Coordinates of N, CA and C in Angstrom, one line a residue:
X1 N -12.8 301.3 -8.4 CA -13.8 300.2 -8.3 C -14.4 300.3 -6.9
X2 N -15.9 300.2 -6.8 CA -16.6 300.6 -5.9 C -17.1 299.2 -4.9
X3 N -16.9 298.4 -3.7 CA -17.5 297.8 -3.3 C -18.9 298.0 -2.5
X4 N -20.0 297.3 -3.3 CA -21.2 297.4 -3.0 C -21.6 296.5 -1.8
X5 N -22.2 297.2 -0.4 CA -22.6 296.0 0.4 C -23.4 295.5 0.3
X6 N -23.5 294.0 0.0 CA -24.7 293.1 0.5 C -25.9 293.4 1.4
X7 N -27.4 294.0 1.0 CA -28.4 293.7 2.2 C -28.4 292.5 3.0
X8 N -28.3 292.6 4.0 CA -28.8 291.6 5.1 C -30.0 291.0 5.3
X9 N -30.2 289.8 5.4 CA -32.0 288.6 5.2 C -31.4 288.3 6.6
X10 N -32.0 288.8 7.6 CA -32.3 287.8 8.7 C -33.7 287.2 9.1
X11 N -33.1 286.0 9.4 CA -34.4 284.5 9.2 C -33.9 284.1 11.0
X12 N -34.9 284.6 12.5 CA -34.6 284.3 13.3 C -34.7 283.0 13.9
X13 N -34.4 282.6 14.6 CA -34.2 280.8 15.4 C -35.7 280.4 15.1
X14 N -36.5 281.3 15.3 CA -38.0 280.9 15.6 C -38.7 279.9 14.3
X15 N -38.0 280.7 13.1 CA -38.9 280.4 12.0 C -37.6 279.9 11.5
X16 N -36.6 279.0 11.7 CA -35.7 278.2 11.0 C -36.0 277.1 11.3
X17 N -35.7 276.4 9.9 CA -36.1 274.6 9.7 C -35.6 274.0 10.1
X18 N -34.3 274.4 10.7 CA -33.0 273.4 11.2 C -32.7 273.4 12.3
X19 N -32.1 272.5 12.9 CA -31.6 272.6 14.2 C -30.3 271.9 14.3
X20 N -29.6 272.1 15.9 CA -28.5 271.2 16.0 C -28.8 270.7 17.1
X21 N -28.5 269.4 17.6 CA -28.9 268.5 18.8 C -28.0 268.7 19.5
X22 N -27.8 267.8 20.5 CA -26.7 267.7 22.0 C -25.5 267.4 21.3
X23 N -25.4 266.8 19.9 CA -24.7 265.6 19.8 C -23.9 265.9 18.4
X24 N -24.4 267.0 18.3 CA -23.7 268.0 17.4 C -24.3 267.6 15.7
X25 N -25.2 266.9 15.4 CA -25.6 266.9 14.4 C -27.7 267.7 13.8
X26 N -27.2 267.5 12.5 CA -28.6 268.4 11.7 C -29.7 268.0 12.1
X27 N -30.3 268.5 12.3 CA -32.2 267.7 11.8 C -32.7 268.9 11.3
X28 N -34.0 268.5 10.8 CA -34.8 269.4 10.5 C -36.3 268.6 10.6
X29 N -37.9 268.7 10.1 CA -39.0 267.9 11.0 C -38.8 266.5 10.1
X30 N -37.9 266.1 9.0 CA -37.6 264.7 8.6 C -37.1 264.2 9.1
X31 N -36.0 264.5 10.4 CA -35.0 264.0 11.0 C -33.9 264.6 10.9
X32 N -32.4 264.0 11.2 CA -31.5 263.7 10.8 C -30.8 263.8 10.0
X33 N -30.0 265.0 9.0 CA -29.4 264.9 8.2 C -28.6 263.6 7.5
X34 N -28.8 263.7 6.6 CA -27.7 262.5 5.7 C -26.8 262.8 4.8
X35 N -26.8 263.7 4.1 CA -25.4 264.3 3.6 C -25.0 264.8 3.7
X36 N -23.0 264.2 3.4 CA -22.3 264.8 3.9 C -22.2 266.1 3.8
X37 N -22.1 266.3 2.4 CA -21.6 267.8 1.6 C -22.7 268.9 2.7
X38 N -23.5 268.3 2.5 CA -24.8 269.3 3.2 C -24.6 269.7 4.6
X39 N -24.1 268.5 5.4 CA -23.8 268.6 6.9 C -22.4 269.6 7.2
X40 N -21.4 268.9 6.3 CA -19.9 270.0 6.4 C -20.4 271.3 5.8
X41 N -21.3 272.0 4.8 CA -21.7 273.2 4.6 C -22.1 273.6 6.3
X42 N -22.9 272.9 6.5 CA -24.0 273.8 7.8 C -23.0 274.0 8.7
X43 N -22.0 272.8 9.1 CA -20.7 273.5 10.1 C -20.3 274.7 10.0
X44 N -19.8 275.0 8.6 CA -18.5 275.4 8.4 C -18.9 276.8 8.2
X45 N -20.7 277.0 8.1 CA -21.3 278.3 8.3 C -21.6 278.7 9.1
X46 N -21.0 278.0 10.7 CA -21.7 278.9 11.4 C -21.0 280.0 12.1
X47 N -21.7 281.4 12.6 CA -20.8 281.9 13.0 C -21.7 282.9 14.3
X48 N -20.9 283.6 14.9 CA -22.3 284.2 16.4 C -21.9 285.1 15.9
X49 N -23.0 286.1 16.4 CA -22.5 287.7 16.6 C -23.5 288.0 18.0
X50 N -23.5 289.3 18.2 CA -24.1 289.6 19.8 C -25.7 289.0 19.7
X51 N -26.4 288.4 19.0 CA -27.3 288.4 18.6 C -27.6 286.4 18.5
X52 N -26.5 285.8 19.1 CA -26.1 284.4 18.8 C -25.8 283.9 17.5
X53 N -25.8 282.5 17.6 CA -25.2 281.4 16.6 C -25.8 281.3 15.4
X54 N -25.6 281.7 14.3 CA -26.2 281.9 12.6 C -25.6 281.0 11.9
X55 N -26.3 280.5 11.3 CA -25.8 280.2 9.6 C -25.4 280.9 8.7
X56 N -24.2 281.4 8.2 CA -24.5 282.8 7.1 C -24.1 282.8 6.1
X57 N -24.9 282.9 4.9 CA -24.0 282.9 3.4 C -23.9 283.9 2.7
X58 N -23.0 284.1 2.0 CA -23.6 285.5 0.9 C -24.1 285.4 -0.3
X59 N -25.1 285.2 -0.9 CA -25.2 285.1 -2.2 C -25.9 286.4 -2.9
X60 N -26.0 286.1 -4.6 CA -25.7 287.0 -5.1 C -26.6 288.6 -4.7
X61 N -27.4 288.9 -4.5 CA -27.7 290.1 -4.1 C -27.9 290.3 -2.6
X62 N -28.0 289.1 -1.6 CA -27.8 289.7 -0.5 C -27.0 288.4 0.8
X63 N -27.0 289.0 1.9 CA -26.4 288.3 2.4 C -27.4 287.5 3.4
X64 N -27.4 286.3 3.6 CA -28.1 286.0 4.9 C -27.9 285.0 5.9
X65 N -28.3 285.6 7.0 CA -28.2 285.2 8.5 C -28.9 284.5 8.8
X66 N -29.0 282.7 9.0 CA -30.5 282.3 9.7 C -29.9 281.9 11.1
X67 N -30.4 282.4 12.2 CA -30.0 281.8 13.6 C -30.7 280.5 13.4
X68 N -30.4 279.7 14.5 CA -31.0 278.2 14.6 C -30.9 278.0 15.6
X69 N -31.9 277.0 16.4 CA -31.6 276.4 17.7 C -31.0 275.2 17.9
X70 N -30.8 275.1 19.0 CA -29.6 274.4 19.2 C -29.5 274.0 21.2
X71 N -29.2 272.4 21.1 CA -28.8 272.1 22.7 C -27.6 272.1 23.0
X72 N -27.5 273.0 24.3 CA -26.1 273.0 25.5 C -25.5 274.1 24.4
X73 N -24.7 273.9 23.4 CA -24.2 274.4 22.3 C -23.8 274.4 21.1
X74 N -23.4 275.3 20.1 CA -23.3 274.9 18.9 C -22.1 274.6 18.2
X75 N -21.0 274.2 19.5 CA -19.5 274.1 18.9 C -19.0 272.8 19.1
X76 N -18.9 271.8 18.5 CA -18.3 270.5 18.8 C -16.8 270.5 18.7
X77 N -16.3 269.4 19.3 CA -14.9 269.4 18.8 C -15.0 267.7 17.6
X78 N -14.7 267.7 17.0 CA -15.0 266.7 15.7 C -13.7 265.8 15.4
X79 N -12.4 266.5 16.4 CA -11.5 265.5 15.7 C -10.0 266.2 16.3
X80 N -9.2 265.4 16.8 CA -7.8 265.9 17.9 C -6.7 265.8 16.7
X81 N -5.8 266.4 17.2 CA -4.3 266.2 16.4 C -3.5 266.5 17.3
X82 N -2.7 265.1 17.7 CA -1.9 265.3 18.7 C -0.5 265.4 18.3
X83 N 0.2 266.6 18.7 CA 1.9 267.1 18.1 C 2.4 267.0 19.5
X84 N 3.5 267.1 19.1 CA 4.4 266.8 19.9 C 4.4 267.7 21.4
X85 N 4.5 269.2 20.8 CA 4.0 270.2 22.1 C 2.4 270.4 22.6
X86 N 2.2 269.9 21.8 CA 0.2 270.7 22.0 C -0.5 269.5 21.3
X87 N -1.7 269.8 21.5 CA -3.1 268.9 21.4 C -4.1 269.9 20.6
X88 N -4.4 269.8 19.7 CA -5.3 270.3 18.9 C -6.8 270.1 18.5
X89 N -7.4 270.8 18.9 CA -9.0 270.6 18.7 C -9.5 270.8 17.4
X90 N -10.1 270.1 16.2 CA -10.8 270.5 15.3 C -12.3 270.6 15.4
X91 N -12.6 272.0 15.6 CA -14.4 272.2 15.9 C -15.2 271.5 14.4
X92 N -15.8 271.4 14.6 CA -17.3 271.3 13.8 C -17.0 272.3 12.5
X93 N -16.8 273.5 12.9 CA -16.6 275.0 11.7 C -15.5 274.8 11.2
X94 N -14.6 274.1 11.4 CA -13.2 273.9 10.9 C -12.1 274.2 11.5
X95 N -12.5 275.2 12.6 CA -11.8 276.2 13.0 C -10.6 275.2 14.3
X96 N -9.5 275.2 14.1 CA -8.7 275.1 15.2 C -7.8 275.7 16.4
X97 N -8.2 275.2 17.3 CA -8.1 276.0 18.9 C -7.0 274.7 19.6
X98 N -6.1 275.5 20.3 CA -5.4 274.4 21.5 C -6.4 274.1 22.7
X99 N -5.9 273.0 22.9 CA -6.7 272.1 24.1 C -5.9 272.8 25.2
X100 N -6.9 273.5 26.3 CA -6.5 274.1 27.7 C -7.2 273.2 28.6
X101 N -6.5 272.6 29.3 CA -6.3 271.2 30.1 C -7.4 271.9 31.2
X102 N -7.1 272.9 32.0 CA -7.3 273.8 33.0 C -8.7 274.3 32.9
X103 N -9.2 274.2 31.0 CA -10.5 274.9 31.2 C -11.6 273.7 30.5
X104 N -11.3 272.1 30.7 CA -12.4 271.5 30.9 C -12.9 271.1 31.7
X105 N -13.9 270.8 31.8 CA -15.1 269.9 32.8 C -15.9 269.0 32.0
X106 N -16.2 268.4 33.3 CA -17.7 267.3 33.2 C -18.7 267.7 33.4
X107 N -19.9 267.3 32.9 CA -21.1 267.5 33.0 C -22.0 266.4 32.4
X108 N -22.9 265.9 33.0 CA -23.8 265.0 32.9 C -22.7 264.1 31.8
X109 N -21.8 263.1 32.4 CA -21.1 262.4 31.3 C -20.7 263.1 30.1
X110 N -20.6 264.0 29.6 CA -19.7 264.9 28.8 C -18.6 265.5 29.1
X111 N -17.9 265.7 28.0 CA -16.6 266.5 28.6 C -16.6 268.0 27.4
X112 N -16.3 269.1 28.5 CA -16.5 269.7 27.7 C -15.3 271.0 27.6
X113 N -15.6 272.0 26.7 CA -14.6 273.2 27.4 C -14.8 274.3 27.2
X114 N -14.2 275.5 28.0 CA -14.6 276.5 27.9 C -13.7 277.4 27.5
X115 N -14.0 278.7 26.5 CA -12.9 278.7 25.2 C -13.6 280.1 25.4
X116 N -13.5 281.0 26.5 CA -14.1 282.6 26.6 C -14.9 282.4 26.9
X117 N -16.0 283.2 26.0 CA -17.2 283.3 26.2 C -18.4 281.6 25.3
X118 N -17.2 280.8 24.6 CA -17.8 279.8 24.1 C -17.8 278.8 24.6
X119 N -18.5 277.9 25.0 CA -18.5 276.4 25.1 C -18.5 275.4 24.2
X120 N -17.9 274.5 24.0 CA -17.3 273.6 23.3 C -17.4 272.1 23.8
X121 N -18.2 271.4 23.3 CA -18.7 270.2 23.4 C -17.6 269.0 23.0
X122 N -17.0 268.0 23.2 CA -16.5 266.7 22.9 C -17.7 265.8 22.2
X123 N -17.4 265.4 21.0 CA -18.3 264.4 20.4 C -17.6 263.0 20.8
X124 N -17.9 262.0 20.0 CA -18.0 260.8 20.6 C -16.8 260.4 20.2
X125 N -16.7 260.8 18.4 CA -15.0 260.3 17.8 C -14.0 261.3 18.6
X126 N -14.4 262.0 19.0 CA -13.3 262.9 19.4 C -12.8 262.4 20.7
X127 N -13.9 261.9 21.7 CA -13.6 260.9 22.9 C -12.8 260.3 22.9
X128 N -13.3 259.3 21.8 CA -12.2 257.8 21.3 C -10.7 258.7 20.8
X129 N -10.7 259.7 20.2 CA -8.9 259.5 19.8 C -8.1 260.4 21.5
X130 N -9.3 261.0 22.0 CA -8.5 261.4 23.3 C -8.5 260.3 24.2
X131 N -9.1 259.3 24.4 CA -9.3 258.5 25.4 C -7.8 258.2 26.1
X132 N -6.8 257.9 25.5 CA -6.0 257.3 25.6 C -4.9 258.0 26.5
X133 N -5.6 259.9 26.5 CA -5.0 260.8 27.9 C -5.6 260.8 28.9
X134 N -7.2 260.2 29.2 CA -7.9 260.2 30.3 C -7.1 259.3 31.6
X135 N -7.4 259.8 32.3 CA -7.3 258.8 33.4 C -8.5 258.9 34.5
X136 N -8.6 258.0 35.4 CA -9.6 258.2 36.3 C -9.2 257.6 37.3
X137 N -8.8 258.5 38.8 CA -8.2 257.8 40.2 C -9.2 257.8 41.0
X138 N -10.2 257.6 42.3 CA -10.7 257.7 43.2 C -11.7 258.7 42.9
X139 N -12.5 258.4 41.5 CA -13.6 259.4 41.4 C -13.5 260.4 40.7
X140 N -12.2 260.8 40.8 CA -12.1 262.4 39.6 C -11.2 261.9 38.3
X141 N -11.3 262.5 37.5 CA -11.0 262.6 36.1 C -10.2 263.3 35.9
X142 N -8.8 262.7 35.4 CA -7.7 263.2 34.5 C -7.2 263.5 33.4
X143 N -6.6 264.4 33.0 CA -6.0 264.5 31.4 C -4.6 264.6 31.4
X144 N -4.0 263.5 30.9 CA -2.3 263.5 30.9 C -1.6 264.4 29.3
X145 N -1.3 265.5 29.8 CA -0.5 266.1 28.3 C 1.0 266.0 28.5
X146 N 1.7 265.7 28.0 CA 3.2 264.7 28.1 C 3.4 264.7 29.4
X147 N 4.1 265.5 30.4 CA 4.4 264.8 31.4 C 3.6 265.4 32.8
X148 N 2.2 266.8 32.3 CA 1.2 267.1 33.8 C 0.1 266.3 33.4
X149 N 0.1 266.2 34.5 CA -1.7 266.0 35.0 C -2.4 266.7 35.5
X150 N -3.7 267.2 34.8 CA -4.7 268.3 35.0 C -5.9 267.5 35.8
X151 N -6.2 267.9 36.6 CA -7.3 267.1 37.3 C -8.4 268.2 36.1
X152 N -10.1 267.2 35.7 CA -11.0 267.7 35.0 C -11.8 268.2 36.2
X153 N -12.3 269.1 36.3 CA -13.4 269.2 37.0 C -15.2 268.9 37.1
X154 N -15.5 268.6 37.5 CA -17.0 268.3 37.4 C -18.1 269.7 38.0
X155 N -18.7 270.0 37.0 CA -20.0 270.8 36.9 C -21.4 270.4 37.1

């Protein structure tokens, strides 16, 4: 049995309908996405290659890539799960990464983090279930993971 590759449809940032905001959600020129099913698809498709951040699906006779634009960046964190040893990030794409205390910062009231070559945004629910590790002494910003404290840095 012989696998046949998919041609590739690439649709660049320029001429895509969609976008992602600061704040990690859809628009397109109507606004604001409102469905769910619709919004968890567009997450959970996205993926980079050297070429940036795409949408990509495969359907039946080919496959395709639409890049989109997008502010600061295209990776939220959506949602924590805190275990006993570790802190867990759920991105936007589904995908789960450990929280590296060492590699967030602040920026303009955001908290964010840096995960290689990716940046990784804190949404608003995700704030609220970490809140409760923040601290704040004399101006700088803390993160308590069982018993260190990481000073956050500001950008």
């Amino acid at each position: 049995m012989t696998t046949q590759k998919l041609k590739v449809k690439v649709i660049p940032k320029e001429k895509a309908v969609f976008w992602l905001d600061k704040n990690g959600r859809w628009h397109n020129k109507d606004g604001a996405f409102e469905h769910r099913k619709i919004i968890n698809f567009f997450h959970s498709a996205i993926k980079k290659d050297k070429d940036g951040y795409y949408l990509g699906q495969d359907l039946d006779t080919h496959t395709e890539k639409v890049y989109f634009k997008y502010e600061e960046t295209a990776l939220f964190v959506f949602d924590i799960i805190k275990n006993e040893d570790e802190v867990i990030l759920v991105l936007n794409t589904k995908k789960r990464i450990r929280l590296e205390p060492e590699k967030l910062f602040i920026k303009n009231d955001s908290l964010y983090m840096n995960a290689g070559e990716e940046l990784i945004k804190f949404d608003d629910r995700s704030m609220m279930k970490i809140s409760d590790m923040l601290e704040f002494d004399e101006g700088r910003y803390f993160i308590k993971i069982k018993d260190e404290k990481y000073l956050i840095s500001k950008s």
